[in-house]
Coordinates of C-alpha atoms in Angstrom, one line a residue:
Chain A
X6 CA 0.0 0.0 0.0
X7 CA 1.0 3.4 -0.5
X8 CA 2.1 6.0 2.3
X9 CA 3.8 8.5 3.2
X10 CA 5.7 9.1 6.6
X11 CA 5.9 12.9 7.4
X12 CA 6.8 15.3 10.4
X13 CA 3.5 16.7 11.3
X14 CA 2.0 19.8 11.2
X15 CA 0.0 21.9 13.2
X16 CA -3.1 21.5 11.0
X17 CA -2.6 17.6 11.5
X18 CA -4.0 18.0 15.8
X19 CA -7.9 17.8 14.6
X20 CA -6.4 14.5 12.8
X21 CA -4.3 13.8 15.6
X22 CA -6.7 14.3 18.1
X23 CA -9.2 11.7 16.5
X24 CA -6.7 9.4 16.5
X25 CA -5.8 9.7 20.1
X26 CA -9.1 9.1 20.8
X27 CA -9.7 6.3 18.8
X28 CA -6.6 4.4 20.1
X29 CA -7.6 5.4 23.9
X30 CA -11.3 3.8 22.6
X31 CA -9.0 0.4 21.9
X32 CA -6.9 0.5 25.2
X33 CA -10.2 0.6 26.8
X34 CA -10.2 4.3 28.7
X35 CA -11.4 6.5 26.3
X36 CA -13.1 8.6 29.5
X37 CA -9.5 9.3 30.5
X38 CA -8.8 11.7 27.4
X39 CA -8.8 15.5 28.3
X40 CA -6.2 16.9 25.3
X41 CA -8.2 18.7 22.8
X42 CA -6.3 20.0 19.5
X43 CA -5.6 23.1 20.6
X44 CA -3.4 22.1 23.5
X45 CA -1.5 19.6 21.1
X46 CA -1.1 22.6 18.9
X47 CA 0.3 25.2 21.7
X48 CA 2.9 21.9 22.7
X49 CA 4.2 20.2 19.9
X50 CA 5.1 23.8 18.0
X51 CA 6.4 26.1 19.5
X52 CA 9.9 27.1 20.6
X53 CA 10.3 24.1 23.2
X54 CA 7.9 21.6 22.3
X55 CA 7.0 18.8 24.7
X56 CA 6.5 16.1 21.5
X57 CA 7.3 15.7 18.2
X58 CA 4.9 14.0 15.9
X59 CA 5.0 11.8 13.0
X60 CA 1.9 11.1 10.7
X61 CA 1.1 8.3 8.3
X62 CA -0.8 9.7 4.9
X63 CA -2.7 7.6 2.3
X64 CA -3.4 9.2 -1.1
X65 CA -7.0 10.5 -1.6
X66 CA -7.6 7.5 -3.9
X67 CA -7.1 4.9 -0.9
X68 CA -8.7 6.9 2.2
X69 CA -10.9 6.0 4.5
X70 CA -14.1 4.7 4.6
X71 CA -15.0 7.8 7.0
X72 CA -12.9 10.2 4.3
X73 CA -9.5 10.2 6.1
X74 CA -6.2 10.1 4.5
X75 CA -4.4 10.7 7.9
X76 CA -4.4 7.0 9.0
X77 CA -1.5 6.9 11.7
X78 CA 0.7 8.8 14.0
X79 CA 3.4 8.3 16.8
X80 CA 3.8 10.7 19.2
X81 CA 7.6 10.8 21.2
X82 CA 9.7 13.0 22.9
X83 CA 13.4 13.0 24.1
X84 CA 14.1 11.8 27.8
X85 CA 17.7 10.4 29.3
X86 CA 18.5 7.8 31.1
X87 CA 21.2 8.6 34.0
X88 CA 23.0 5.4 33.5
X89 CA 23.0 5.6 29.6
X90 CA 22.3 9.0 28.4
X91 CA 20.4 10.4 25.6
X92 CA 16.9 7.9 24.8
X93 CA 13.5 8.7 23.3
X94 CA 10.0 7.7 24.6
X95 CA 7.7 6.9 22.2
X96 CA 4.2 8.1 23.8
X97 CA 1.7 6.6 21.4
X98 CA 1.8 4.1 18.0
X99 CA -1.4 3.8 16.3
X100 CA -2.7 2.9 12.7
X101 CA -6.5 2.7 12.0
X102 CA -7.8 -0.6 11.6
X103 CA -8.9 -0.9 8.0
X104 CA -4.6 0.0 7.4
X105 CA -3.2 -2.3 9.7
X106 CA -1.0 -5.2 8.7
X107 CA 0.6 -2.8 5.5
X108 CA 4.0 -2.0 7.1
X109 CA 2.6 1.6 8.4
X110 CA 2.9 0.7 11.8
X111 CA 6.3 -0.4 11.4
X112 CA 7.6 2.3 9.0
X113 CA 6.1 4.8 11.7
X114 CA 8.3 2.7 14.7
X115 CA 11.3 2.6 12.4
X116 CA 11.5 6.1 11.2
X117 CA 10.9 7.5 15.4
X118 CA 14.2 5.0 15.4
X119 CA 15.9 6.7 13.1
X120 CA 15.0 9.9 14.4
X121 CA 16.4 8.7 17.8
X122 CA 19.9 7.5 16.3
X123 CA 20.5 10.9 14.3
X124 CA 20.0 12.5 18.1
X125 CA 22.4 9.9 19.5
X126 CA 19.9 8.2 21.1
X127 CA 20.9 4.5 22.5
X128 CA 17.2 3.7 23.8
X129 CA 14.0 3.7 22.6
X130 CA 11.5 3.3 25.2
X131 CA 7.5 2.9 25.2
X132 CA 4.5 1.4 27.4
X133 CA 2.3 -1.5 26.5
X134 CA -1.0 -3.1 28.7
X135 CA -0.2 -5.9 29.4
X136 CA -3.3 -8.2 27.9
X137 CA -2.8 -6.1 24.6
X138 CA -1.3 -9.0 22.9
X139 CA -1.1 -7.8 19.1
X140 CA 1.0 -5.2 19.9
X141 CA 3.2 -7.1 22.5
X142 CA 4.1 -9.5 19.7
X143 CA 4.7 -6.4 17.5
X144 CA 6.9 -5.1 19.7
X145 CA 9.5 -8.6 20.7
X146 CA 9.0 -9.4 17.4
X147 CA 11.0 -6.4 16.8
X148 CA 13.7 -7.0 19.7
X149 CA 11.5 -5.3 22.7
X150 CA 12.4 -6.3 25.9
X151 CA 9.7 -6.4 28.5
X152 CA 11.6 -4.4 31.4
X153 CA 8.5 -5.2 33.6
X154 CA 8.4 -8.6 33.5
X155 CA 12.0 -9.2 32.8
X156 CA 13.2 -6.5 35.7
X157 CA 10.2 -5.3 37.8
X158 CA 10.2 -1.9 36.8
X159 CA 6.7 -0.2 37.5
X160 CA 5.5 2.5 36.6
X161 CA 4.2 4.7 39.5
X162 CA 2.4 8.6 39.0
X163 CA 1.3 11.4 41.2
X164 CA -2.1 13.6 39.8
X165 CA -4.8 15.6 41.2
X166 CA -4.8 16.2 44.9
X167 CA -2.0 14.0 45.8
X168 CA 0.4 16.1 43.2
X169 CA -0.8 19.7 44.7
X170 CA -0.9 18.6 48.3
X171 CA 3.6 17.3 47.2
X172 CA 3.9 20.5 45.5
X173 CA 2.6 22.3 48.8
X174 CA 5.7 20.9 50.5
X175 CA 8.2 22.0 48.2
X176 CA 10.8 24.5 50.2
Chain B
X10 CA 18.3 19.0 59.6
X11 CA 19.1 21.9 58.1
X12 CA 19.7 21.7 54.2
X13 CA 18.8 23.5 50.8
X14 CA 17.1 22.9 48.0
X15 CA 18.4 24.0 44.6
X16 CA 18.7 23.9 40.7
X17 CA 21.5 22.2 40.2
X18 CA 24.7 23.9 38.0
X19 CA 27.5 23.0 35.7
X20 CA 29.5 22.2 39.2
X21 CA 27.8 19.9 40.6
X22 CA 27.8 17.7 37.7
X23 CA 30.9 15.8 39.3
X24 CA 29.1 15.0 42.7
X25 CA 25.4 14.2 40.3
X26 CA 28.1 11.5 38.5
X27 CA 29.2 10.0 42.2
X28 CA 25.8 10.0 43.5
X29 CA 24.4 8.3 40.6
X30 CA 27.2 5.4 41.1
X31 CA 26.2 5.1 44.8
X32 CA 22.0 5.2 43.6
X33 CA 23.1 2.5 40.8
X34 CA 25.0 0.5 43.6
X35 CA 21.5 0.3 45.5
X36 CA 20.1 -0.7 42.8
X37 CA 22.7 -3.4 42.2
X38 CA 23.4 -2.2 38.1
X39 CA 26.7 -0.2 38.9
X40 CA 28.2 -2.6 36.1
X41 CA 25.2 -0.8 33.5
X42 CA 26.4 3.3 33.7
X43 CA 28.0 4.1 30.5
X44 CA 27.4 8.0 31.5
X45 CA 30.2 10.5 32.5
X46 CA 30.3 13.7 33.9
X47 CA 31.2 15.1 30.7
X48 CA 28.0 13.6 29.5
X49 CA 25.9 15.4 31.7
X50 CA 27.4 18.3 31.2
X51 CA 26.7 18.2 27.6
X52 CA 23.3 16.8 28.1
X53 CA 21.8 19.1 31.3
X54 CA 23.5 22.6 30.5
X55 CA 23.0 23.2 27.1
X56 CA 20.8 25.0 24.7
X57 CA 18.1 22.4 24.3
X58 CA 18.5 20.4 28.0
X59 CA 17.6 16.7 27.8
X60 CA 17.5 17.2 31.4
X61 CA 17.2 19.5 34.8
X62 CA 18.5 18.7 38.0
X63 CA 18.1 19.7 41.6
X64 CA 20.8 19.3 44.2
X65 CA 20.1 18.6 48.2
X66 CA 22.8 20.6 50.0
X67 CA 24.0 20.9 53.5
X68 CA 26.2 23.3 55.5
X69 CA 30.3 22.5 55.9
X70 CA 29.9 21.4 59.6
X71 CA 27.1 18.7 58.7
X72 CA 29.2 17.3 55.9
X73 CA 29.1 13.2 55.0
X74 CA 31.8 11.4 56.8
X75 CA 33.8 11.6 52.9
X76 CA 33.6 15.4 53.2
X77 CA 30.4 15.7 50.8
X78 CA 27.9 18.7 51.1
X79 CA 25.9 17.3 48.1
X80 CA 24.3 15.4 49.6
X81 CA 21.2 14.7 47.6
X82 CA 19.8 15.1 43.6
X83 CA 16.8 14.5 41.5
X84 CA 17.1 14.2 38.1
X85 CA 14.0 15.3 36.0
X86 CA 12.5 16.3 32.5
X87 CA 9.3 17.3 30.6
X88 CA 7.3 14.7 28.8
X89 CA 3.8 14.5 27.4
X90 CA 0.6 12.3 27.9
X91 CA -1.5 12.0 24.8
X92 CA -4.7 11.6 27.3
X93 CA -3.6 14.6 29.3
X94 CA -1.0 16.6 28.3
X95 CA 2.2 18.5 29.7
X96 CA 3.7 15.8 32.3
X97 CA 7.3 15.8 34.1
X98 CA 8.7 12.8 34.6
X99 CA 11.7 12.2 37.4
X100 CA 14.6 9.6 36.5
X101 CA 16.5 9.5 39.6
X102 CA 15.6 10.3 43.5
X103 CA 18.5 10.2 45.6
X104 CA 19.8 10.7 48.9
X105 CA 23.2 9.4 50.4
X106 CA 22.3 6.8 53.4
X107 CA 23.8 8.5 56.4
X108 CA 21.2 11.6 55.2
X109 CA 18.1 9.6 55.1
X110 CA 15.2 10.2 57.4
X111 CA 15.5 13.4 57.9
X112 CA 12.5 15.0 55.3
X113 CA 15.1 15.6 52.3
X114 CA 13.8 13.4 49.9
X115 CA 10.5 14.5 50.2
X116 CA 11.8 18.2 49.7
X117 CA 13.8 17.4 46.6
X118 CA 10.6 15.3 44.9
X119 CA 8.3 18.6 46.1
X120 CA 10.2 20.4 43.9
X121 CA 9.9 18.8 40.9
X122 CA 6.2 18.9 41.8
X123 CA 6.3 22.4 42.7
X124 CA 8.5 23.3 39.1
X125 CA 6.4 20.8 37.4
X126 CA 3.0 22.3 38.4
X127 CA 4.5 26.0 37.4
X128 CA 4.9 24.5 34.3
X129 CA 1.4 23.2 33.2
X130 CA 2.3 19.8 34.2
X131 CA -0.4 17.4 35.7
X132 CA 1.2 14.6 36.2
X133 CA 4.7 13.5 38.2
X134 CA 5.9 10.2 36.7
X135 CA 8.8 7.9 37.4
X136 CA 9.8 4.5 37.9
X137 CA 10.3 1.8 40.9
X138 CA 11.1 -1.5 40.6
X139 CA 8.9 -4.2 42.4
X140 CA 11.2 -5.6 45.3
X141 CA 12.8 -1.6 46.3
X142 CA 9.9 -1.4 49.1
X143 CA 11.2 0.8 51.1
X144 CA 11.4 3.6 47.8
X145 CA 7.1 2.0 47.5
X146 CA 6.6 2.7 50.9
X147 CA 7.9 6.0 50.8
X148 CA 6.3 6.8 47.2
X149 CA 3.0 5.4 48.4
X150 CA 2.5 7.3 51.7
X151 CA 3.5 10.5 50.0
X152 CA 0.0 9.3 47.4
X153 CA 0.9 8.0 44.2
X154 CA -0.6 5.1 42.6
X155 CA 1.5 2.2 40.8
X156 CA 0.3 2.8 37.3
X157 CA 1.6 -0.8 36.7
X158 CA -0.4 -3.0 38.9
X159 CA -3.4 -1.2 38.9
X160 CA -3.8 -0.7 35.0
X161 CA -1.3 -2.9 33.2
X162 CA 1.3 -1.0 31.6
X163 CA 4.7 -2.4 31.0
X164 CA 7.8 -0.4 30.6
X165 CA 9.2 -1.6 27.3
X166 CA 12.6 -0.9 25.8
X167 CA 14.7 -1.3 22.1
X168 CA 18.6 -1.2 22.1
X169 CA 21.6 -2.0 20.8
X170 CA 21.3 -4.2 17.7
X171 CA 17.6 -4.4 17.9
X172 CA 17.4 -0.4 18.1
X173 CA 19.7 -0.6 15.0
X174 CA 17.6 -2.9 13.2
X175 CA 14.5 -0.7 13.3
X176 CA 15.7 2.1 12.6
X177 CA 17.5 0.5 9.3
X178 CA 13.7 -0.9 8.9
X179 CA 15.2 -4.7 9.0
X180 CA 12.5 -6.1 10.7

């Protein structure tokens, strides 16, 4: 099939925002999504952004059956690990059902890669659920490692009241 | 006790190096650092950061019993949530053992709450792994939630030759 792999724009959020959603609808938590365009706009484009974005485009001729040629994305961003230096998280991989099993999802993965080597990156890092069993396959088919179950790593978060009432501390 | 609480500088990049040894020793991976203190110099104190870091000081006559003032770092950076937005995630907590008890952890992870917060962030995010119970202990009274056990995710990772693979879009 025919795509394209591009840096995306800011006229891709509405696009990018559907997406989120419809991969949040798949994981199961769609209630959890608060991120409307306009904040992905204001982040990934400015001076600093927080992500950088990469979008998966079919030709007119092949889009969707809802009239979208945007069919993918992968959303990551540059962290560092204190033990190895520079790496890069990827944040989200999707492809829209009817394109799945055409190489996009993979061509997406591989170019965020790329991306991540050219920046001197030596890890590329992600989250999975762990009955989501498509994309675990995906992923060790590729030469993942599952740090969880291999390591015990566990990933642990502060929000709402508990963050402000930390914060509050703060000398 | 009394210490401080500040951003850490160019300087201090030689005790963030030892400290990070002595947290990797904990942590029983001293064999995995591959980072120098050149490295984060480069890394944390140029134009585009990959990281910040805050130190945990205290005064000359409450030095460790090797003559350190540093006493204490975190090691954080900004990252994004595709459900939520701006997020800051923190990649090392430290504090050296004879130090411990004494409220300056807690201090050091209120202020990357506190600078996270200024920010726009909404969420504080970080790892533990599953047998460090005294780090879940401390985390869990302070009112975070293990993202892990309660929802699934996995912490996933690509290096080395498979990182080099995908990105060459081998597999």
């Amino acid at each position: 099939m025919r795509f394209t792999i591009c840096a995306a724009k800011p006229e891709d959020c509405k696009d990018i925002e559907r997406m989120i959603m419809e991969l949040a609808v798949y994981e199961k938590m769609p209630d959890q999504v608060k991120i409307t365009h306009k904040e992905l706009e204001r982040d990934g484009f400015g001076p600093n952004p927080f992500y950088q974005c990469l979008v998966a485009e079919v030709p007119e001729e092949l889009m969707s059956k809802d009239g979208h040629t945007k069919v993918g994305y992968a959303l990551f961003f540059y962290t560092y690990s204190t033990w190895k230096g520079r790496t890069v998280y990827m944040e989200d991989l999707y492809v829209m059902p009817e394109y799945r099993g055409k190489g996009i999802g993979k061509a997406l993965m591989a170019t965020v890669a790329k991306v991540a080597k050219e920046q001197h990156c030596v890890r590329l890092q992600f989250s999975v659920l762990d009955w989501n069993k498509p994309s675990l396959d995906f992923y060790l088919a590729k030469g993942a490692e599952d740090l969880t179950a291999k390591e015990g790593w566990h990933f642990l978060r502060f929000h709402g009241i508990a963050l402000d009432n930390l914060a509050q501390e703060a000398p | 006790m009394d210490f401080t609480i500040r951003a850490a500088t160019l300087e201090d990049c030689k005790d963030i190096s030892r400290m990070i040894l002595e947290l990797a020793e904990h942590e029983k991976v001293s064999d995995q650092i591959k980072i120098t203190q050149r490295d984060l110099e480069q890394d944390g104190f140029s134009k585009n950061p990959f990281f910040h870091g805050i130190i945990a000081e205290v005064p000359e006559h409450l030095k460790s019993r090797d003559g350190h003032t540093k006493v204490g770092y975190s090691l954080y950076f900004y990252t994004y949530s595709s459900w939520k937005g701006r997020a800051v995630y923190m990649e090392d907590l430290y504090v050296m053992p004879e130090f411990r008890g004494k409220g300056i952890g807690k201090a050091l992870m209120a202020k990357v709450s506190q600078l996270g917060l200024a920010a726009g962030c909404n969420q504080l995010n970080f790892t533990v792994l599953n047998w460090n119970k005294s780090s879940l202990d401390f985390y869990r009274k302070q009112g975070c939630w293990d993202v892990t056990s309660e929802l699934g995710y996995h912490c996933m990772r690509c290096e080395g030759d498979a990182l080099e693979h995908l990105a060459q879009g081998d597999l």
